[in-house]
Each structure stands twice: as structure tokens, then as C-alpha cells.
């Protein structure tokens, strides 16, 4: 998982995604396990993407676009991994002050160039505060991604 949070809203979503991943792994039994890297955008790089079987991205919306540190991460890894990571499954969560569509579109546009496979619709938490509905959706994102990976769906 690669994410960025300055004010805490995206971190709440990130933690809910991680809880969903842990829950799905636990529910699938002792034979199921996932090794997880949780990295901030500035710490993540091409080797982390190569290592991952699935990538989860999370960032706040900034000025109707993805956060600059997420864009920096994607720019740093893009040409390094483009030929090695086609069809890599991925998911996205965004904490948005506006409607989130610009942030989602901007991430999706870059990831489409990488030819990764988006396996679920993005979770977008719109508003000043992160609500229970937002964290429930983020938990579901994490649980579904983990269950799909552990089941061999992607």
C-alpha cells in the first residue's frame, strides 16, 4: 500500500483498508497469509511495486487533483516498472474535499498507462470529515482486495 496523508483523513481510510485486509486474511484461515508493505509516497519506489502482487493507492484530493506526493511517486516509478508490471491488480481510495473525481481521474489516467488492472471501483470519501460510511467502504475495499488475491482471482 502506498499512501499519503497530511491532515489525517486519508490515514483514517488507510487504516480501515488495512483492517479489512487483516479481517479477510483471518477469515480465510491459518493457511492464508499476505505480506504487506505500508509505505508513504515519498518512501515507496519501483522495487516495492515490482515486489507487490497487488497495489493499493491512497491520497487526498488537492485542488481537484491527486496529492502532489502521489504524483511524484507515480512519476518516479512509471518508466522503471512499465514493462514489468502490466496487468498488476490495483485499488484506490481518496479523501476528497470536493467531489474527488479529478483526483480519481488523474490517478486512473497514469495507472492506465502502466496497464494495471483496476479490480474494484475507487473509494472516495467526500466532505470535511471521514464518516462511518467512508471507513466501512474502505474496510470493504481492503477485505475484497485481500480475499480476491488470496483466492487467486488476480
Coordinates of C-alpha atoms in Angstrom, one line a residue:
X1 CA 0.0 0.0 0.0
X2 CA 1.3 3.4 -0.9
X3 CA -0.5 6.4 0.6
X4 CA -0.2 10.0 1.7
X5 CA -2.0 11.9 4.5
X6 CA -1.2 15.2 5.9
X7 CA -4.3 16.1 7.9
X8 CA -5.4 12.6 8.9
X9 CA -8.5 11.9 6.7
X10 CA -6.6 9.7 4.3
X11 CA -4.9 8.0 7.2
X12 CA -8.3 7.0 8.6
X13 CA -9.2 5.5 5.3
X14 CA -5.8 3.7 5.0
X15 CA -6.3 2.2 8.5
X16 CA -9.8 1.0 7.5
X17 CA -8.4 -0.6 4.4
X18 CA -5.7 -2.3 6.5
X19 CA -8.3 -3.6 8.9
X20 CA -10.3 -5.0 6.0
X21 CA -7.2 -6.8 4.7
X22 CA -6.4 -8.2 8.2
X23 CA -10.0 -9.4 8.6
X24 CA -10.2 -11.1 5.2
X25 CA -6.8 -12.8 5.9
X26 CA -8.0 -14.0 9.3
X27 CA -11.4 -15.2 7.9
X28 CA -9.7 -17.3 5.2
X29 CA -7.9 -19.3 7.8
X30 CA -4.5 -20.2 9.0
X31 CA -3.3 -21.2 5.5
X32 CA -3.9 -17.7 4.2
X33 CA -1.3 -15.0 4.6
X34 CA -0.3 -11.8 3.0
X35 CA 2.9 -9.9 3.4
X36 CA 2.1 -6.3 3.4
X37 CA 4.2 -3.2 2.9
X38 CA 2.6 0.1 4.0
X39 CA 4.6 2.9 2.7
X40 CA 4.3 6.7 2.5
X41 CA 4.5 8.0 -1.1
X42 CA 7.9 9.5 -0.6
X43 CA 9.4 6.2 0.8
X44 CA 8.0 3.9 -1.9
X45 CA 9.8 3.1 -5.1
X46 CA 10.0 0.9 -8.1
X47 CA 11.3 -2.2 -6.2
X48 CA 8.2 -2.0 -3.9
X49 CA 5.9 -2.1 -6.9
X50 CA 7.8 -4.9 -8.5
X51 CA 7.6 -6.9 -5.2
X52 CA 3.8 -6.4 -4.8
X53 CA 1.3 -8.8 -6.1
X54 CA -1.4 -6.0 -5.8
X55 CA -1.0 -2.3 -5.2
X56 CA -3.4 -0.1 -3.2
X57 CA -3.0 3.6 -3.6
X58 CA -4.5 6.2 -1.3
X59 CA -4.2 10.0 -1.3
X60 CA -6.2 13.2 -0.6
X61 CA -7.6 15.3 -3.3
X62 CA -5.6 18.6 -3.7
X63 CA -7.0 21.3 -5.9
X64 CA -9.2 18.9 -7.8
X65 CA -6.2 16.6 -8.5
X66 CA -4.3 13.8 -6.7
X67 CA -1.9 15.0 -4.0
X68 CA 1.5 16.0 -5.3
X69 CA 3.3 13.3 -3.4
X70 CA 1.2 10.7 -5.1
X71 CA 2.0 12.2 -8.4
X72 CA 5.7 12.3 -7.5
X73 CA 5.5 8.5 -6.6
X74 CA 3.8 7.6 -9.9
X75 CA 6.3 9.7 -11.9
X76 CA 9.3 8.0 -10.1
X77 CA 8.1 4.5 -10.7
X78 CA 6.4 4.9 -14.1
X79 CA 9.2 4.2 -16.6
X80 CA 11.1 2.0 -14.2
X81 CA 8.2 -0.6 -14.0
X82 CA 6.1 -0.1 -17.1
X83 CA 7.4 -3.2 -18.9
X84 CA 7.4 -5.4 -15.8
X85 CA 4.1 -4.8 -14.1
X86 CA 1.4 -4.9 -16.8
X87 CA -1.9 -6.4 -15.6
X88 CA -0.9 -5.8 -11.9
X89 CA -4.2 -5.6 -9.9
X90 CA -4.7 -2.3 -8.0
X91 CA -7.2 -0.3 -5.9
X92 CA -7.6 3.3 -4.9
X93 CA -9.0 5.3 -2.0
X94 CA -9.3 9.1 -2.0
X95 CA -10.2 11.6 0.7
X96 CA -11.8 14.5 -1.1
X97 CA -12.9 18.0 -0.2
X98 CA -14.6 18.5 -3.5
X99 CA -16.2 15.6 -5.4
X100 CA -13.0 13.5 -5.8
X101 CA -13.5 13.0 -9.5
X102 CA -10.4 14.9 -10.5
X103 CA -8.2 13.0 -8.1
X104 CA -9.6 9.7 -9.2
X105 CA -9.3 10.6 -12.9
X106 CA -5.7 11.8 -12.6
X107 CA -4.6 8.6 -10.8
X108 CA -6.5 6.4 -13.2
X109 CA -5.0 8.1 -16.2
X110 CA -1.4 7.4 -15.1
X111 CA -2.2 3.9 -14.0
X112 CA -3.9 3.2 -17.3
X113 CA -0.6 4.0 -19.0
X114 CA 1.0 1.3 -16.8
X115 CA -1.7 -1.1 -18.0
X116 CA -2.5 -2.2 -14.4
X117 CA -5.9 -3.9 -13.9
X118 CA -8.3 -2.0 -11.6
X119 CA -10.2 -4.7 -9.8
X120 CA -12.7 -2.5 -7.8
X121 CA -14.2 0.9 -8.1
X122 CA -12.3 3.6 -6.1
X123 CA -13.5 4.5 -2.6
X124 CA -14.0 8.3 -2.4
X125 CA -14.7 9.9 0.9
X126 CA -16.2 13.4 0.2
X127 CA -16.6 16.0 2.9
X128 CA -14.8 17.7 5.7
X129 CA -14.9 14.6 8.0
X130 CA -14.4 10.9 7.4
X131 CA -17.7 9.2 8.3
X132 CA -18.5 5.6 9.3
X133 CA -19.9 5.1 5.8
X134 CA -16.5 6.1 4.4
X135 CA -14.5 3.8 6.7
X136 CA -16.9 1.0 6.0
X137 CA -16.4 1.4 2.3
X138 CA -12.6 1.5 2.8
X139 CA -12.7 -1.6 5.0
X140 CA -14.7 -3.4 2.3
X141 CA -12.1 -2.3 -0.3
X142 CA -9.3 -3.9 1.7
X143 CA -11.3 -7.0 2.6
X144 CA -12.3 -7.6 -1.0
X145 CA -8.9 -7.0 -2.5
X146 CA -7.3 -9.4 0.1
X147 CA -9.9 -12.1 -0.4
X148 CA -9.5 -11.8 -4.2
X149 CA -5.7 -12.1 -4.0
X150 CA -5.8 -15.0 -1.5
X151 CA -8.4 -16.8 -3.7
X152 CA -6.3 -16.4 -6.8
X153 CA -8.8 -14.2 -8.6
X154 CA -6.0 -11.8 -9.5

